[in-house]
PDB file of C-alpha atoms in Angstrom:
ATOM      1  CA  MET L 114      30.777  -0.076  53.442  1.00 56.00           C
ATOM      2  CA  ARG L 115      33.852   1.816  51.900  1.00 65.00           C
ATOM      3  CA  VAL L 116      34.429  -0.882  49.134  1.00 71.00           C
ATOM      4  CA  ALA L 117      30.951  -0.311  48.588  1.00 73.00           C
ATOM      5  CA  TYR L 118      30.951   3.309  48.287  1.00 74.00           C
ATOM      6  CA  ASN L 119      34.422   2.966  45.875  1.00 77.00           C
ATOM      7  CA  GLU L 120      32.236   0.873  43.414  1.00 83.00           C
ATOM      8  CA  GLN L 121      29.644   2.903  43.539  1.00 82.00           C
ATOM      9  CA  MET L 122      31.453   6.312  42.804  1.00 82.00           C
ATOM     10  CA  ALA L 123      33.171   4.074  39.895  1.00 85.00           C
ATOM     11  CA  GLU L 124      30.028   3.091  38.081  1.00 88.00           C
ATOM     12  CA  LEU L 125      29.070   6.720  38.618  1.00 89.00           C
ATOM     13  CA  ALA L 126      31.987   8.006  37.015  1.00 88.00           C
ATOM     14  CA  ASN L 127      31.744   5.574  34.392  1.00 89.00           C
ATOM     15  CA  LEU L 128      28.278   6.473  33.166  1.00 92.00           C
ATOM     16  CA  LEU L 129      28.915  10.192  33.224  1.00 94.00           C
ATOM     17  CA  GLY L 130      31.764   8.819  30.516  1.00 93.00           C
ATOM     18  CA  GLU L 131      29.524   6.990  28.974  1.00 94.00           C
ATOM     19  CA  MET L 132      26.688  10.075  28.718  1.00 95.00           C
ATOM     20  CA  ALA L 133      29.690  12.347  27.578  1.00 95.00           C
ATOM     21  CA  GLY L 134      30.608   9.888  24.797  1.00 94.00           C
ATOM     22  CA  LEU L 135      27.145   9.452  23.284  1.00 96.00           C
ATOM     23  CA  ALA L 136      26.740  13.237  23.515  1.00 97.00           C
ATOM     24  CA  GLY L 137      29.858  13.932  21.202  1.00 96.00           C
ATOM     25  CA  SER L 138      28.555  11.069  18.980  1.00 96.00           C
ATOM     26  CA  ALA L 139      25.140  12.757  18.738  1.00 97.00           C
ATOM     27  CA  MET L 140      27.177  16.122  17.855  1.00 97.00           C
ATOM     28  CA  GLU L 141      29.481  14.330  15.315  1.00 97.00           C
ATOM     29  CA  ARG L 142      26.356  12.869  13.400  1.00 97.00           C
ATOM     30  CA  ALA L 143      24.222  16.394  14.095  1.00 98.00           C
ATOM     31  CA  THR L 144      27.261  18.043  12.171  1.00 98.00           C
ATOM     32  CA  GLN L 145      26.899  15.139   9.284  1.00 97.00           C
ATOM     33  CA  SER L 146      23.251  15.651   9.018  1.00 97.00           C
ATOM     34  CA  LEU L 147      23.493  19.592   8.959  1.00 96.00           C
ATOM     35  CA  LEU L 148      26.431  19.888   6.398  1.00 97.00           C
ATOM     36  CA  GLN L 149      24.487  17.284   3.909  1.00 96.00           C
ATOM     37  CA  ALA L 150      21.366  17.843   4.827  1.00 95.00           C
ATOM     38  CA  ASP L 151      20.582  14.094   5.903  1.00 96.00           C
ATOM     39  CA  LEU L 152      17.072  13.512   7.517  1.00 97.00           C
ATOM     40  CA  ALA L 153      18.113   9.796   8.325  1.00 96.00           C
ATOM     41  CA  LEU L 154      21.261  11.432  10.508  1.00 96.00           C
ATOM     42  CA  SER L 155      18.759  13.974  11.938  1.00 96.00           C
ATOM     43  CA  GLU L 156      16.204  11.353  13.218  1.00 97.00           C
ATOM     44  CA  GLN L 157      18.808   9.519  14.280  1.00 96.00           C
ATOM     45  CA  VAL L 158      20.260  11.988  17.108  1.00 97.00           C
ATOM     46  CA  ILE L 159      16.907  12.760  17.721  1.00 96.00           C
ATOM     47  CA  THR L 160      16.147   9.160  19.040  1.00 94.00           C
ATOM     48  CA  GLU L 161      19.187   8.508  20.154  1.00 93.00           C
ATOM     49  CA  TYR L 162      18.962  11.320  22.876  1.00 95.00           C
ATOM     50  CA  ASP L 163      16.132   9.653  24.699  1.00 94.00           C
ATOM     51  CA  ARG L 164      19.107   7.481  25.382  1.00 94.00           C
ATOM     52  CA  ILE L 165      21.100  10.326  26.814  1.00 95.00           C
ATOM     53  CA  SER L 166      18.184  11.524  28.802  1.00 94.00           C
ATOM     54  CA  GLU L 167      17.552   7.750  30.206  1.00 95.00           C
ATOM     55  CA  LEU L 168      21.217   7.735  31.343  1.00 95.00           C
ATOM     56  CA  SER L 169      21.044  11.362  33.158  1.00 94.00           C
ATOM     57  CA  GLY L 170      18.215  10.029  35.380  1.00 94.00           C
ATOM     58  CA  VAL L 171      19.926   7.009  36.400  1.00 94.00           C
ATOM     59  CA  ALA L 172      22.863   8.720  37.283  1.00 93.00           C
ATOM     60  CA  GLU L 173      21.471  11.554  39.383  1.00 92.00           C
ATOM     61  CA  GLU L 174      19.144   8.700  41.033  1.00 91.00           C
ATOM     62  CA  ARG L 175      22.805   6.939  41.960  1.00 89.00           C
ATOM     63  CA  ALA L 176      24.443  10.236  43.112  1.00 88.00           C
ATOM     64  CA  PHE L 177      21.216  11.297  45.436  1.00 87.00           C
ATOM     65  CA  ALA L 178      21.316   7.729  46.550  1.00 85.00           C
ATOM     66  CA  LEU L 179      25.135   7.988  47.727  1.00 82.00           C
ATOM     67  CA  LEU L 180      24.261  10.919  49.616  1.00 79.00           C
ATOM     68  CA  ALA L 181      20.917   9.828  50.609  1.00 78.00           C
ATOM     69  CA  LEU L 182      23.017   6.142  52.446  1.00 72.00           C
ATOM     70  CA  GLN L 183      26.719   6.604  52.088  1.00 70.00           C
ATOM     71  CA  ALA L 184      26.226   9.803  54.241  1.00 68.00           C
ATOM     72  CA  PRO L 185      29.785  11.040  52.595  1.00 66.00           C
ATOM     73  CA  VAL L 186      31.608  14.079  53.899  1.00 68.00           C
ATOM     74  CA  ALA L 187      34.405  15.963  53.263  1.00 72.00           C
ATOM     75  CA  GLY L 188      36.416  14.783  49.658  1.00 73.00           C
ATOM     76  CA  ASP L 189      33.839  12.085  49.215  1.00 78.00           C
ATOM     77  CA  LEU L 190      30.740  14.752  49.286  1.00 82.00           C
ATOM     78  CA  ARG L 191      32.937  16.501  47.217  1.00 81.00           C
ATOM     79  CA  SER L 192      32.958  13.435  44.551  1.00 84.00           C
ATOM     80  CA  VAL L 193      29.045  13.260  45.111  1.00 84.00           C
ATOM     81  CA  VAL L 194      27.799  16.947  44.568  1.00 86.00           C
ATOM     82  CA  SER L 195      30.373  17.125  41.675  1.00 88.00           C
ATOM     83  CA  GLY L 196      29.024  13.880  40.047  1.00 89.00           C
ATOM     84  CA  ILE L 197      25.909  15.548  40.033  1.00 91.00           C
ATOM     85  CA  GLN L 198      26.426  18.949  38.594  1.00 92.00           C
ATOM     86  CA  ILE L 199      28.616  17.257  35.802  1.00 95.00           C
ATOM     87  CA  VAL L 200      25.061  15.241  35.440  1.00 94.00           C
ATOM     88  CA  ALA L 201      23.190  18.215  33.964  1.00 94.00           C
ATOM     89  CA  ASP L 202      26.595  19.502  31.714  1.00 96.00           C
ATOM     90  CA  VAL L 203      26.609  16.385  30.037  1.00 96.00           C
ATOM     91  CA  ASP L 204      22.683  16.061  29.516  1.00 96.00           C
ATOM     92  CA  ARG L 205      23.135  19.813  27.822  1.00 97.00           C
ATOM     93  CA  MET L 206      26.024  18.738  25.785  1.00 97.00           C
ATOM     94  CA  GLY L 207      23.289  16.117  24.178  1.00 97.00           C
ATOM     95  CA  ALA L 208      20.368  18.489  24.055  1.00 97.00           C
ATOM     96  CA  LEU L 209      22.424  20.975  22.222  1.00 98.00           C
ATOM     97  CA  ALA L 210      23.236  18.298  19.614  1.00 98.00           C
ATOM     98  CA  LEU L 211      19.372  17.585  19.138  1.00 97.00           C
ATOM     99  CA  HIS L 212      18.865  20.947  18.849  1.00 97.00           C
ATOM    100  CA  VAL L 213      21.105  20.883  15.761  1.00 98.00           C
ATOM    101  CA  ALA L 214      19.746  18.276  14.456  1.00 97.00           C
ATOM    102  CA  LYS L 215      16.130  19.701  14.407  1.00 97.00           C
ATOM    103  CA  ILE L 216      17.008  22.336  12.495  1.00 97.00           C
ATOM    104  CA  ALA L 217      18.679  20.164   9.717  1.00 96.00           C
ATOM    105  CA  ARG L 218      15.020  18.388  10.111  1.00 96.00           C
ATOM    106  CA  ARG L 219      12.861  21.020   9.540  1.00 95.00           C
ATOM    107  CA  ARG L 220      15.004  23.147   6.891  1.00 94.00           C
ATOM    108  CA  HIS L 221      14.844  19.215   4.797  1.00 95.00           C
ATOM    109  CA  PRO L 222      15.395  18.975   2.051  1.00 95.00           C
ATOM    110  CA  ASN L 223      17.193  21.848   1.879  1.00 94.00           C
ATOM    111  CA  HIS L 224      20.469  22.563   3.013  1.00 95.00           C
ATOM    112  CA  VAL L 225      20.127  24.724   5.772  1.00 95.00           C
ATOM    113  CA  LEU L 226      23.831  26.425   5.345  1.00 94.00           C
ATOM    114  CA  PRO L 227      24.753  28.483   2.783  1.00 93.00           C
ATOM    115  CA  GLU L 228      28.093  27.246   0.617  1.00 91.00           C
ATOM    116  CA  GLU L 229      30.105  30.026   2.491  1.00 91.00           C
ATOM    117  CA  VAL L 230      29.941  29.181   6.420  1.00 94.00           C
ATOM    118  CA  ASN L 231      29.977  25.157   5.439  1.00 95.00           C
ATOM    119  CA  GLY L 232      33.919  25.182   6.773  1.00 95.00           C
ATOM    120  CA  TYR L 233      32.908  27.155   9.341  1.00 96.00           C
ATOM    121  CA  PHE L 234      30.410  24.393  10.612  1.00 97.00           C
ATOM    122  CA  ALA L 235      32.449  21.380   9.455  1.00 97.00           C
ATOM    123  CA  GLU L 236      35.477  22.968  12.007  1.00 97.00           C
ATOM    124  CA  MET L 237      33.254  23.613  14.861  1.00 97.00           C
ATOM    125  CA  GLY L 238      31.609  20.274  14.654  1.00 97.00           C
ATOM    126  CA  ARG L 239      34.948  18.617  14.909  1.00 97.00           C
ATOM    127  CA  ILE L 240      36.685  20.783  18.022  1.00 97.00           C
ATOM    128  CA  ALA L 241      32.887  20.229  19.777  1.00 97.00           C
ATOM    129  CA  VAL L 242      33.689  16.166  19.043  1.00 97.00           C
ATOM    130  CA  ALA L 243      36.882  16.224  20.064  1.00 96.00           C
ATOM    131  CA  LEU L 244      35.902  18.276  23.474  1.00 97.00           C
ATOM    132  CA  GLY L 245      33.334  15.607  24.301  1.00 96.00           C
ATOM    133  CA  ALA L 246      35.751  12.569  23.602  1.00 96.00           C
ATOM    134  CA  ALA L 247      38.149  14.995  26.070  1.00 96.00           C
ATOM    135  CA  ALA L 248      35.453  15.546  28.570  1.00 96.00           C
ATOM    136  CA  GLN L 249      34.711  11.606  28.012  1.00 95.00           C
ATOM    137  CA  GLU L 250      38.305  11.191  28.985  1.00 95.00           C
ATOM    138  CA  VAL L 251      38.691  13.289  31.932  1.00 94.00           C
ATOM    139  CA  LEU L 252      35.634  11.837  33.920  1.00 93.00           C
ATOM    140  CA  VAL L 253      36.671   8.020  33.400  1.00 90.00           C
ATOM    141  CA  THR L 254      40.674   9.406  34.344  1.00 91.00           C
ATOM    142  CA  ARG L 255      39.950  12.614  36.746  1.00 91.00           C
ATOM    143  CA  ASP L 256      43.403  13.618  35.266  1.00 94.00           C
ATOM    144  CA  PRO L 257      43.360  17.708  36.610  1.00 93.00           C
ATOM    145  CA  GLU L 258      45.993  18.582  33.971  1.00 94.00           C
ATOM    146  CA  ARG L 259      44.537  17.128  31.195  1.00 95.00           C
ATOM    147  CA  ALA L 260      40.937  18.628  32.266  1.00 95.00           C
ATOM    148  CA  ALA L 261      42.491  21.791  32.311  1.00 94.00           C
ATOM    149  CA  ARG L 262      43.852  21.950  29.011  1.00 94.00           C
ATOM    150  CA  LEU L 263      39.795  21.694  27.659  1.00 96.00           C
ATOM    151  CA  ARG L 264      39.324  25.472  28.259  1.00 94.00           C
ATOM    152  CA  ASP L 265      42.514  26.146  26.351  1.00 93.00           C
ATOM    153  CA  GLU L 266      40.938  23.797  23.111  1.00 93.00           C
ATOM    154  CA  ASP L 267      37.557  25.776  23.594  1.00 96.00           C
ATOM    155  CA  GLU L 268      39.583  28.823  22.430  1.00 96.00           C
ATOM    156  CA  ALA L 269      39.113  27.745  18.939  1.00 95.00           C
ATOM    157  CA  MET L 270      36.082  27.352  19.160  1.00 96.00           C
ATOM    158  CA  ASP L 271      35.211  30.832  20.413  1.00 96.00           C
ATOM    159  CA  ASP L 272      37.118  32.290  17.302  1.00 96.00           C
ATOM    160  CA  LEU L 273      35.399  30.587  14.990  1.00 95.00           C
ATOM    161  CA  HIS L 274      32.139  32.090  16.906  1.00 95.00           C
ATOM    162  CA  ARG L 275      33.559  35.046  16.366  1.00 94.00           C
ATOM    163  CA  HIS L 276      34.471  35.386  12.944  1.00 93.00           C
ATOM    164  CA  LEU L 277      31.101  33.619  12.105  1.00 93.00           C
ATOM    165  CA  PHE L 278      29.304  36.649  13.108  1.00 88.00           C
ATOM    166  CA  SER L 279      31.751  39.043  11.183  1.00 89.00           C
ATOM    167  CA  VAL L 280      30.467  37.182   7.852  1.00 91.00           C
ATOM    168  CA  LEU L 281      27.171  37.622   9.035  1.00 89.00           C
ATOM    169  CA  MET L 282      27.228  40.971   9.489  1.00 88.00           C
ATOM    170  CA  ASP L 283      29.162  41.494   6.044  1.00 86.00           C
ATOM    171  CA  ARG L 284      27.027  43.936   3.829  1.00 83.00           C
ATOM    172  CA  GLU L 285      27.697  41.010   0.729  1.00 85.00           C
ATOM    173  CA  TRP L 286      25.072  39.157   3.022  1.00 88.00           C
ATOM    174  CA  LYS L 287      22.558  37.638   0.425  1.00 92.00           C
ATOM    175  CA  HIS L 288      20.854  34.858   1.733  1.00 91.00           C
ATOM    176  CA  GLY L 289      18.456  36.496   3.858  1.00 91.00           C
ATOM    177  CA  VAL L 290      17.294  36.810   7.599  1.00 92.00           C
ATOM    178  CA  ALA L 291      15.965  33.437   8.006  1.00 91.00           C
ATOM    179  CA  ALA L 292      19.663  31.624   7.120  1.00 93.00           C
ATOM    180  CA  ALA L 293      20.670  34.416   9.325  1.00 93.00           C
ATOM    181  CA  VAL L 294      18.864  33.367  12.225  1.00 94.00           C
ATOM    182  CA  ASP L 295      19.635  29.589  11.909  1.00 95.00           C
ATOM    183  CA  ILE L 296      22.966  30.749  11.542  1.00 96.00           C
ATOM    184  CA  THR L 297      23.288  32.566  14.540  1.00 95.00           C
ATOM    185  CA  LEU L 298      21.261  29.647  16.802  1.00 96.00           C
ATOM    186  CA  LEU L 299      23.912  27.282  15.283  1.00 97.00           C
ATOM    187  CA  GLY L 300      26.947  29.018  16.118  1.00 96.00           C
ATOM    188  CA  ARG L 301      25.346  29.332  19.825  1.00 96.00           C
ATOM    189  CA  PHE L 302      24.493  25.707  20.040  1.00 97.00           C
ATOM    190  CA  TYR L 303      27.969  24.734  19.056  1.00 98.00           C
ATOM    191  CA  GLU L 304      29.605  27.662  21.540  1.00 97.00           C
ATOM    192  CA  ARG L 305      27.673  26.191  24.314  1.00 97.00           C
ATOM    193  CA  PHE L 306      28.315  22.910  23.667  1.00 98.00           C
ATOM    194  CA  ALA L 307      32.052  23.661  24.112  1.00 97.00           C
ATOM    195  CA  ASP L 308      31.556  25.539  27.310  1.00 97.00           C
ATOM    196  CA  HIS L 309      29.366  22.808  28.652  1.00 97.00           C
ATOM    197  CA  ALA L 310      32.500  20.039  27.941  1.00 97.00           C
ATOM    198  CA  VAL L 311      34.868  22.782  29.609  1.00 96.00           C
ATOM    199  CA  GLU L 312      32.577  22.769  32.528  1.00 96.00           C
ATOM    200  CA  VAL L 313      32.997  18.928  33.101  1.00 96.00           C
ATOM    201  CA  GLY L 314      36.906  19.582  33.004  1.00 95.00           C
ATOM    202  CA  ARG L 315      36.591  22.448  35.829  1.00 94.00           C
ATOM    203  CA  ARG L 316      34.267  20.355  38.078  1.00 93.00           C
ATOM    204  CA  VAL L 317      36.721  17.392  37.722  1.00 93.00           C
ATOM    205  CA  ILE L 318      39.488  19.424  38.683  1.00 93.00           C
ATOM    206  CA  PHE L 319      37.386  20.514  41.543  1.00 90.00           C
ATOM    207  CA  LEU L 320      36.652  17.098  42.596  1.00 86.00           C
ATOM    208  CA  VAL L 321      40.172  15.945  42.583  1.00 87.00           C
ATOM    209  CA  THR L 322      41.840  19.096  44.168  1.00 86.00           C
ATOM    210  CA  GLY L 323      38.865  20.478  46.084  1.00 82.00           C
ATOM    211  CA  LYS L 324      39.561  23.915  44.402  1.00 81.00           C
ATOM    212  CA  LEU L 325      37.309  25.124  41.543  1.00 74.00           C
ATOM    213  CA  PRO L 326      39.935  26.953  38.943  1.00 78.00           C
ATOM    214  CA  SER L 327      39.488  30.349  37.920  1.00 69.00           C
ATOM    215  CA  ASP L 328      41.182  32.188  35.056  1.00 55.00           C
ATOM    216  CA  SER L 329      44.306  31.439  36.582  1.00 52.00           C
ATOM    217  CA  ASP L 330      45.703  27.715  36.835  1.00 52.00           C
ATOM    218  CA  ASP L 331      48.655  28.469  38.210  1.00 46.00           C
ATOM    219  CA  GLU L 332      47.021  28.993  41.642  1.00 41.00           C
ATOM    220  CA  TYR L 333      45.745  25.771  41.655  1.00 41.00           C
ATOM    221  CA  GLY L 334      48.949  23.934  40.647  1.00 41.00           C
ATOM    222  CA  ILE L 335      47.467  22.812  37.041  1.00 47.00           C
ATOM    223  CA  ALA L 336      49.951  24.200  34.246  1.00 43.00           C
ATOM    224  CA  SER L 337      48.113  25.903  31.217  1.00 41.00           C
ATOM    225  CA  ALA L 338      48.714  24.406  27.785  1.00 38.00           C
ATOM    226  CA  PRO L 339      50.921  27.433  26.250  1.00 33.00           C
ATOM    227  CA  ARG L 340      47.778  30.198  24.679  1.00 33.00           C
TER     228      ARG L 340
END
């Protein structure tokens, strides 16, 4: 029974890692579609979200089957419950990439972004993809120290998001309300994508240590990266 449980948990972890990898790839393509007004890439992201959604359903079924058939307790129960919560976070990451692609498709053949904010979104996209890859890594390795560093890496995304608002509020803004609304929404999508990746890291820490990290990682014996 124990061997079967361990095998099933390993399969669930690999499935979650695959989902995170797909979400990161989706955001990479969505960003390219946004910057290049590439309709084909937008359509690809929209179509491939079905795969993330499908895997999300499979992962949930496997996690609930473990609860029902294995009746886990203590650390095993923590692992299964964390897995169920991580499914929701990773699925949401895929959905946020989908939202970016849909905005790019809706504005095609026009570009969504004025030239002065292209650099912001190119960098936000790079950070989002890196965080998606890191989330995939920690799901597979269950390394709590690597998971803790996701929060520090998210700070660059938060900084860009704040700076983006200063551009939108500048009295020299000349691109109208519709563009400002699109940019506000897009900035939020990237920020939330990163937040969900960080949440995956937090749940991996909880899974491994039994404690959910707060603003102070030292309390859990996990060293933060320098700020």
